[in-house]
Amino acid sequence: MILKTFGWSFAVTALGLAFAAWQWGWEAFGIVLILSVLEISLSFDNAVVNAGVLKKMNAFWQKIFLTVGIMVAVFGMRLVFPVLIVAVSAEVGPVEAVRLALDEPARYEALVTDAHPAIAAFGGMFLLMIFLDFVLEDRDVKWLARLERPLARLGKVDMLSVCVALGALLITATAFATQAHISTGHTDKSATVLLAGVAGLVTYLVVGGLSGYFESRLEDEESSSGDRPVGDRPVSAVALAGKAAFFLFLYLEVLDASFSFDGVIGAFAVTNHIFWMALGLGIGAMYVRSLTVHLVRQGTLDDYVYLEHGAHYAIGALAGILLVTVRYEVNEIVTGLIGVLLIAASFVSSVRRNRALARAEREEVGAGV
């Protein structure tokens, strides 16, 4: 089962590291390996959240996620995206941007770093909305009950998550504008931060809203049209399933893009080499994809019910960190450790819950005997 799920990831790792050593030497081998580990550590919470969405899809769309989706993740976000950032920031063509990456890596890094406030605002707002909509929803299973119960009551207020997110964006943009005012030589990009943040919010509302709409329509059609089947499924549910899965797939791709921002920016702390970055982060992205499918197929989220909570709290932490990095630098190790610790804590809590339930069941059976 492990080999079937992670086989492509193992193969890509071996080929990628061998290619790096053959083409650029052992220094490249080490850096690509470091970047792979960095991407996996930063994106484990991404895999858990992805699994929660992916389990709603059929086997076909899971394969699409692993094939088309990985192409977008590896080549789109880890290679093409930084080049496009430079092309837009420097107002040059993509070919010239690649030339800058190869011949003037220091300037290339400076251009990507200069675009970081807008990137962080977009990704931070998208992830913040995911976190807020999760914690403000009343759920049967609660991990941190003392915190989640009052938040669920507050969640009954319409559009509260949007108001909180916009408030966070205004604070972020104001803080950035203040820094630009008091820092010599610092360009005021508060308007850009605001625009990018609103774009992230709108993207979440559109993609998430459409996927939720078609998913609800699918459930309604399946329950009301069950007496008019085509094969094993209702007539109207066939088309709706395709639309629902398609928009869920788009949601997953935007989610992955938002998670990858910190990894791409953080990779510059390790190297300026565009192809080393793409190779290392791409290998890490393969493992995130495989781990997502493994969690779905093993039913891990059903067995360890607090994992999804821990992942969403990690998302909230990452969203906050991205918004903070609009003005301040935050070490990538801190970002990765917070996510890992939150998910590890939720896993331990899940194990304790399972043991307590099993013990209670044994005691009940013993008392019955």
Short mmCIF file of C-alpha atoms in Angstrom, two decimals:
data_model
loop_
_atom_site.label_atom_id
_atom_site.label_comp_id
_atom_site.label_asym_id
_atom_site.label_seq_id
_atom_site.Cartn_x
_atom_site.Cartn_y
_atom_site.Cartn_z
CA MET A 1 0.00 0.00 0.00
CA ILE A 2 2.82 2.41 0.91
CA LEU A 3 4.72 1.66 -2.29
CA LYS A 4 1.55 2.06 -4.37
CA THR A 5 0.79 5.46 -2.86
CA PHE A 6 4.33 6.84 -2.49
CA GLY A 7 5.96 5.00 -5.40
CA TRP A 8 6.03 8.00 -7.73
CA SER A 9 7.33 10.21 -4.92
CA PHE A 10 10.19 7.79 -4.20
CA ALA A 11 11.02 7.58 -7.91
CA VAL A 12 10.97 11.36 -8.41
CA THR A 13 13.16 11.80 -5.32
CA ALA A 14 15.78 9.34 -6.57
CA LEU A 15 15.80 10.77 -10.10
CA GLY A 16 15.75 14.39 -8.92
CA LEU A 17 18.62 13.98 -6.46
CA ALA A 18 20.65 11.94 -8.95
CA PHE A 19 20.08 14.59 -11.64
CA ALA A 20 21.09 17.40 -9.28
CA ALA A 21 24.32 15.59 -8.32
CA TRP A 22 25.12 14.75 -11.97
CA GLN A 23 24.34 18.18 -13.38
CA TRP A 24 25.57 20.53 -10.62
CA GLY A 25 27.50 18.43 -8.09
CA TRP A 26 27.10 17.42 -4.46
CA GLU A 27 26.34 20.94 -3.26
CA ALA A 28 23.20 20.93 -5.41
CA PHE A 29 22.36 17.45 -4.11
CA GLY A 30 22.43 18.69 -0.51
CA ILE A 31 20.45 21.87 -1.19
CA VAL A 32 17.76 20.04 -3.17
CA LEU A 33 17.43 17.55 -0.31
CA ILE A 34 17.14 20.37 2.26
CA LEU A 35 14.49 22.13 0.19
CA SER A 36 12.51 18.89 -0.13
CA VAL A 37 12.44 18.45 3.65
CA LEU A 38 11.55 22.15 4.08
CA GLU A 39 8.57 21.83 1.74
CA ILE A 40 7.27 18.68 3.45
CA SER A 41 7.57 20.18 6.94
CA LEU A 42 5.80 23.38 5.89
CA SER A 43 3.01 21.59 4.02
CA PHE A 44 1.98 18.65 6.22
CA ASP A 45 -1.05 20.61 7.39
CA ASN A 46 -1.83 21.18 3.70
CA ALA A 47 -2.01 17.42 3.18
CA VAL A 48 -4.41 16.95 6.09
CA VAL A 49 -6.77 19.67 4.86
CA ASN A 50 -6.51 18.42 1.28
CA ALA A 51 -7.48 14.95 2.47
CA GLY A 52 -10.63 16.33 4.06
CA VAL A 53 -11.68 17.69 0.65
CA LEU A 54 -10.30 14.90 -1.52
CA LYS A 55 -12.24 12.16 0.30
CA LYS A 56 -15.42 13.67 -1.17
CA MET A 57 -14.18 12.96 -4.72
CA ASN A 58 -14.31 9.68 -6.61
CA ALA A 59 -11.25 7.73 -7.75
CA PHE A 60 -11.13 9.53 -11.10
CA TRP A 61 -10.79 12.98 -9.55
CA GLN A 62 -8.28 11.70 -7.05
CA LYS A 63 -6.16 10.60 -10.02
CA ILE A 64 -6.64 14.03 -11.64
CA PHE A 65 -5.41 15.59 -8.41
CA LEU A 66 -2.30 13.40 -8.50
CA THR A 67 -1.54 13.94 -12.20
CA VAL A 68 -2.78 17.28 -13.51
CA GLY A 69 -2.69 18.74 -10.01
CA ILE A 70 0.94 17.78 -9.42
CA MET A 71 1.94 19.31 -12.75
CA VAL A 72 0.35 22.58 -11.66
CA ALA A 73 1.93 22.32 -8.20
CA VAL A 74 5.47 21.46 -9.34
CA PHE A 75 5.87 23.37 -12.59
CA GLY A 76 3.26 26.06 -12.06
CA MET A 77 3.84 27.17 -8.47
CA ARG A 78 7.46 26.11 -7.92
CA LEU A 79 8.96 27.13 -11.28
CA VAL A 80 6.64 29.33 -13.35
CA PHE A 81 5.17 31.37 -10.48
CA PRO A 82 8.48 32.92 -9.27
CA VAL A 83 9.38 33.73 -12.89
CA LEU A 84 6.04 35.46 -13.41
CA ILE A 85 6.53 37.45 -10.21
CA VAL A 86 9.85 38.75 -11.52
CA ALA A 87 8.41 39.42 -14.98
CA VAL A 88 5.59 41.52 -13.55
CA SER A 89 7.70 43.29 -10.91
CA ALA A 90 10.53 44.17 -13.29
CA GLU A 91 8.17 44.72 -16.25
CA VAL A 92 10.14 42.32 -18.44
CA GLY A 93 9.21 39.27 -20.50
CA PRO A 94 9.30 35.71 -19.10
CA VAL A 95 12.45 34.90 -21.11
CA GLU A 96 14.25 37.89 -19.63
CA ALA A 97 13.04 36.85 -16.17
CA VAL A 98 14.59 33.40 -16.65
CA ARG A 99 17.82 35.08 -17.79
CA LEU A 100 17.81 37.15 -14.60
CA ALA A 101 17.33 33.99 -12.55
CA LEU A 102 20.30 32.32 -14.21
CA ASP A 103 22.70 35.25 -14.70
CA GLU A 104 21.70 37.68 -11.93
CA PRO A 105 20.34 35.55 -9.09
CA ALA A 106 20.80 38.31 -6.50
CA ARG A 107 18.60 40.73 -8.48
CA TYR A 108 16.12 37.92 -9.16
CA GLU A 109 15.82 37.25 -5.43
CA ALA A 110 15.44 40.97 -4.71
CA LEU A 111 12.55 41.25 -7.19
CA VAL A 112 10.74 38.23 -5.71
CA THR A 113 11.29 39.55 -2.19
CA ASP A 114 9.97 42.96 -3.26
CA ALA A 115 6.75 41.28 -4.42
CA HIS A 116 6.40 39.37 -1.12
CA PRO A 117 3.94 41.78 0.59
CA ALA A 118 1.33 41.27 -2.16
CA ILE A 119 1.92 37.50 -2.24
CA ALA A 120 1.67 37.22 1.54
CA ALA A 121 -1.51 39.31 1.64
CA PHE A 122 -3.23 37.16 -0.99
CA GLY A 123 -2.22 33.83 0.54
CA GLY A 124 -2.75 35.03 4.10
CA MET A 125 -6.32 36.15 3.43
CA PHE A 126 -7.23 32.95 1.58
CA LEU A 127 -5.90 30.77 4.40
CA LEU A 128 -7.39 33.00 7.09
CA MET A 129 -10.86 32.54 5.58
CA ILE A 130 -10.40 28.74 5.62
CA PHE A 131 -9.44 28.88 9.31
CA LEU A 132 -12.23 31.26 10.32
CA ASP A 133 -14.97 29.34 8.52
CA PHE A 134 -13.77 26.18 10.26
CA VAL A 135 -13.59 27.50 13.83
CA LEU A 136 -16.79 29.55 13.55
CA GLU A 137 -18.84 26.50 12.50
CA ASP A 138 -20.63 24.45 15.15
CA ARG A 139 -19.18 20.94 14.90
CA ASP A 140 -20.19 17.72 16.66
CA VAL A 141 -16.55 16.89 17.39
CA LYS A 142 -14.65 19.57 19.29
CA TRP A 143 -10.95 19.42 20.13
CA LEU A 144 -10.41 22.56 22.24
CA ALA A 145 -13.98 22.72 23.51
CA ARG A 146 -13.54 25.75 25.79
CA LEU A 147 -12.39 27.78 22.80
CA GLU A 148 -14.51 26.23 20.06
CA ARG A 149 -17.90 26.42 21.80
CA PRO A 150 -17.95 30.24 22.16
CA LEU A 151 -16.49 30.62 18.65
CA ALA A 152 -19.30 28.44 17.27
CA ARG A 153 -21.85 30.69 18.97
CA LEU A 154 -20.21 33.76 17.45
CA GLY A 155 -20.26 32.01 14.09
CA LYS A 156 -24.05 32.38 13.97
CA VAL A 157 -23.49 36.05 13.07
CA ASP A 158 -23.73 36.37 9.28
CA MET A 159 -20.51 37.20 7.42
CA LEU A 160 -18.50 37.37 10.64
CA SER A 161 -15.53 35.57 9.08
CA VAL A 162 -15.41 38.11 6.22
CA CYS A 163 -15.56 41.03 8.68
CA VAL A 164 -12.76 39.59 10.83
CA ALA A 165 -10.60 38.87 7.78
CA LEU A 166 -11.09 42.38 6.37
CA GLY A 167 -10.25 43.83 9.78
CA ALA A 168 -7.01 41.82 9.84
CA LEU A 169 -6.19 43.03 6.32
CA LEU A 170 -6.77 46.69 7.25
CA ILE A 171 -4.49 46.34 10.27
CA THR A 172 -1.83 44.68 8.12
CA ALA A 173 -2.00 47.34 5.40
CA THR A 174 -1.97 50.16 7.95
CA ALA A 175 1.06 48.71 9.70
CA PHE A 176 2.84 48.34 6.36
CA ALA A 177 2.01 51.94 5.43
CA THR A 178 3.37 53.12 8.80
CA GLN A 179 6.60 51.23 8.21
CA ALA A 180 6.92 52.72 4.73
CA HIS A 181 6.44 56.19 6.18
CA ILE A 182 9.12 55.89 8.85
CA SER A 183 11.61 53.77 6.85
CA THR A 184 13.88 55.61 4.47
CA GLY A 185 13.95 54.24 0.95
CA HIS A 186 10.94 51.98 1.61
CA THR A 187 8.18 52.15 -1.00
CA ASP A 188 4.63 52.43 0.28
CA LYS A 189 2.77 49.38 -1.05
CA SER A 190 -0.17 49.49 1.34
CA ALA A 191 -2.60 49.89 -1.59
CA THR A 192 -1.05 46.84 -3.26
CA VAL A 193 -1.35 44.87 -0.02
CA LEU A 194 -5.01 45.83 0.28
CA LEU A 195 -5.76 44.91 -3.32
CA ALA A 196 -3.95 41.56 -3.08
CA GLY A 197 -5.69 40.75 0.21
CA VAL A 198 -9.11 41.53 -1.20
CA ALA A 199 -8.25 39.38 -4.24
CA GLY A 200 -7.42 36.48 -1.91
CA LEU A 201 -10.70 36.95 -0.06
CA VAL A 202 -12.74 37.12 -3.29
CA THR A 203 -10.95 34.05 -4.67
CA TYR A 204 -11.90 32.07 -1.57
CA LEU A 205 -15.52 33.21 -1.69
CA VAL A 206 -15.91 32.46 -5.42
CA VAL A 207 -14.12 29.10 -5.62
CA GLY A 208 -15.29 27.86 -2.21
CA GLY A 209 -18.82 29.11 -2.82
CA LEU A 210 -19.13 27.43 -6.21
CA SER A 211 -17.75 24.12 -4.95
CA GLY A 212 -20.10 24.20 -1.96
CA TYR A 213 -23.05 25.11 -4.17
CA PHE A 214 -22.54 22.24 -6.60
CA GLU A 215 -21.81 19.82 -3.77
CA SER A 216 -25.12 20.76 -2.12
CA ARG A 217 -26.96 20.46 -5.43
CA LEU A 218 -25.44 17.03 -5.94
CA GLU A 219 -26.63 15.83 -2.54
CA ASP A 220 -30.12 17.21 -3.14
CA GLU A 221 -30.39 15.58 -6.58
CA GLU A 222 -29.14 12.23 -5.32
CA SER A 223 -31.72 12.20 -2.53
CA SER A 224 -34.66 13.37 -4.69
CA SER A 225 -33.89 11.50 -7.94
CA GLY A 226 -32.93 8.13 -6.59
CA ASP A 227 -35.83 6.47 -8.38
CA ARG A 228 -34.59 7.47 -11.88
CA PRO A 229 -31.21 5.79 -12.07
CA VAL A 230 -28.81 5.45 -14.98
CA GLY A 231 -26.83 2.36 -14.05
CA ASP A 232 -26.21 2.86 -10.36
CA ARG A 233 -26.60 6.66 -10.18
CA PRO A 234 -29.38 9.19 -10.76
CA VAL A 235 -29.53 10.94 -14.14
CA SER A 236 -29.07 14.49 -12.91
CA ALA A 237 -26.41 13.59 -10.37
CA VAL A 238 -23.95 12.48 -13.07
CA ALA A 239 -23.40 15.96 -14.50
CA LEU A 240 -23.56 17.66 -11.12
CA ALA A 241 -20.94 15.31 -9.72
CA GLY A 242 -18.58 16.48 -12.46
CA LYS A 243 -19.20 20.15 -11.68
CA ALA A 244 -18.91 19.63 -7.94
CA ALA A 245 -15.66 17.70 -8.29
CA PHE A 246 -14.26 20.25 -10.76
CA PHE A 247 -14.78 23.19 -8.42
CA LEU A 248 -13.46 21.20 -5.47
CA PHE A 249 -10.39 20.51 -7.60
CA LEU A 250 -10.00 24.25 -8.30
CA TYR A 251 -10.39 24.90 -4.58
CA LEU A 252 -7.61 22.41 -3.84
CA GLU A 253 -5.32 24.02 -6.41
CA VAL A 254 -5.81 27.51 -4.98
CA LEU A 255 -5.34 26.07 -1.49
CA ASP A 256 -2.08 24.44 -2.56
CA ALA A 257 -0.94 27.68 -4.14
CA SER A 258 -1.60 29.59 -0.92
CA PHE A 259 0.37 27.02 1.08
CA SER A 260 3.26 27.12 -1.40
CA PHE A 261 3.86 30.87 -1.05
CA ASP A 262 5.82 30.58 2.18
CA GLY A 263 7.82 27.65 0.81
CA VAL A 264 8.80 29.51 -2.37
CA ILE A 265 9.76 32.67 -0.51
CA GLY A 266 11.49 30.71 2.23
CA ALA A 267 13.54 28.77 -0.33
CA PHE A 268 15.49 31.95 -1.08
CA ALA A 269 17.00 31.68 2.39
CA VAL A 270 18.64 28.48 1.15
CA THR A 271 19.52 29.23 -2.49
CA ASN A 272 18.97 31.67 -5.38
CA HIS A 273 19.25 28.95 -8.03
CA ILE A 274 15.88 28.74 -9.76
CA PHE A 275 16.22 25.12 -10.89
CA TRP A 276 17.50 23.87 -7.53
CA MET A 277 14.51 25.56 -5.92
CA ALA A 278 12.03 24.08 -8.39
CA LEU A 279 13.54 20.60 -8.04
CA GLY A 280 13.63 20.57 -4.24
CA LEU A 281 10.21 22.12 -3.72
CA GLY A 282 8.77 19.91 -6.47
CA ILE A 283 10.00 16.76 -4.73
CA GLY A 284 8.43 17.98 -1.50
CA ALA A 285 5.16 18.71 -3.31
CA MET A 286 5.07 15.12 -4.59
CA TYR A 287 5.17 13.80 -1.02
CA VAL A 288 2.44 16.20 0.07
CA ARG A 289 0.23 14.90 -2.75
CA SER A 290 0.98 11.25 -1.93
CA LEU A 291 0.42 11.83 1.78
CA THR A 292 -2.96 13.39 0.99
CA VAL A 293 -4.09 10.30 -0.92
CA HIS A 294 -2.68 8.01 1.80
CA LEU A 295 -4.72 9.81 4.46
CA VAL A 296 -7.85 9.40 2.34
CA ARG A 297 -7.36 5.73 1.51
CA GLN A 298 -6.44 4.77 5.07
CA GLY A 299 -9.36 6.70 6.56
CA THR A 300 -6.93 8.42 8.91
CA LEU A 301 -9.12 11.48 9.40
CA ASP A 302 -11.99 9.24 10.53
CA ASP A 303 -9.77 7.29 12.94
CA TYR A 304 -7.99 10.36 14.37
CA VAL A 305 -10.81 12.89 14.53
CA TYR A 306 -8.79 15.82 15.90
CA LEU A 307 -6.24 15.82 13.06
CA GLU A 308 -8.42 18.05 10.93
CA HIS A 309 -8.75 20.48 13.84
CA GLY A 310 -5.00 20.59 14.33
CA ALA A 311 -4.43 21.19 10.62
CA HIS A 312 -6.89 24.10 10.57
CA TYR A 313 -5.29 25.68 13.62
CA ALA A 314 -1.98 25.32 11.78
CA ILE A 315 -3.59 27.05 8.80
CA GLY A 316 -4.70 29.88 11.08
CA ALA A 317 -1.15 30.19 12.41
CA LEU A 318 0.27 30.20 8.88
CA ALA A 319 -2.26 32.83 7.77
CA GLY A 320 -1.25 35.03 10.69
CA ILE A 321 2.43 34.53 9.94
CA LEU A 322 1.95 35.42 6.27
CA LEU A 323 0.19 38.65 7.23
CA VAL A 324 2.91 39.44 9.77
CA THR A 325 5.61 38.88 7.13
CA VAL A 326 4.15 41.73 5.11
CA ARG A 327 6.10 43.92 7.55
CA TYR A 328 8.40 41.63 9.54
CA GLU A 329 10.60 38.66 8.72
CA VAL A 330 9.69 35.32 10.29
CA ASN A 331 12.07 32.38 10.15
CA GLU A 332 10.76 29.43 8.13
CA ILE A 333 11.77 27.05 10.93
CA VAL A 334 9.30 28.81 13.23
CA THR A 335 6.57 28.51 10.60
CA GLY A 336 7.21 24.81 10.09
CA LEU A 337 7.50 23.99 13.80
CA ILE A 338 4.20 25.66 14.71
CA GLY A 339 2.32 23.58 12.15
CA VAL A 340 4.06 20.34 13.13
CA LEU A 341 3.46 20.91 16.86
CA LEU A 342 -0.24 21.69 16.39
CA ILE A 343 -0.82 18.61 14.24
CA ALA A 344 1.24 16.43 16.61
CA ALA A 345 -0.83 17.68 19.56
CA SER A 346 -4.09 16.92 17.72
CA PHE A 347 -2.81 13.43 16.86
CA VAL A 348 -1.90 12.70 20.49
CA SER A 349 -5.32 13.95 21.60
CA SER A 350 -6.97 11.68 19.01
CA VAL A 351 -5.03 8.66 20.27
CA ARG A 352 -6.05 9.41 23.86
CA ARG A 353 -9.68 9.79 22.79
CA ASN A 354 -9.60 6.45 20.96
CA ARG A 355 -8.09 4.71 23.97
CA ALA A 356 -10.66 6.24 26.30
CA LEU A 357 -13.51 5.15 24.02
CA ALA A 358 -12.09 1.63 23.74
CA ARG A 359 -11.66 1.41 27.52
CA ALA A 360 -15.22 2.62 28.09
CA GLU A 361 -16.52 0.07 25.58
CA ARG A 362 -14.64 -2.74 27.35
CA GLU A 363 -15.99 -1.67 30.72
CA GLU A 364 -19.51 -1.54 29.32
CA VAL A 365 -19.19 -5.02 27.85
CA GLY A 366 -17.72 -6.30 31.13
CA ALA A 367 -20.55 -4.76 33.12
CA GLY A 368 -23.09 -6.36 30.77
CA VAL A 369 -21.55 -9.78 31.28
#
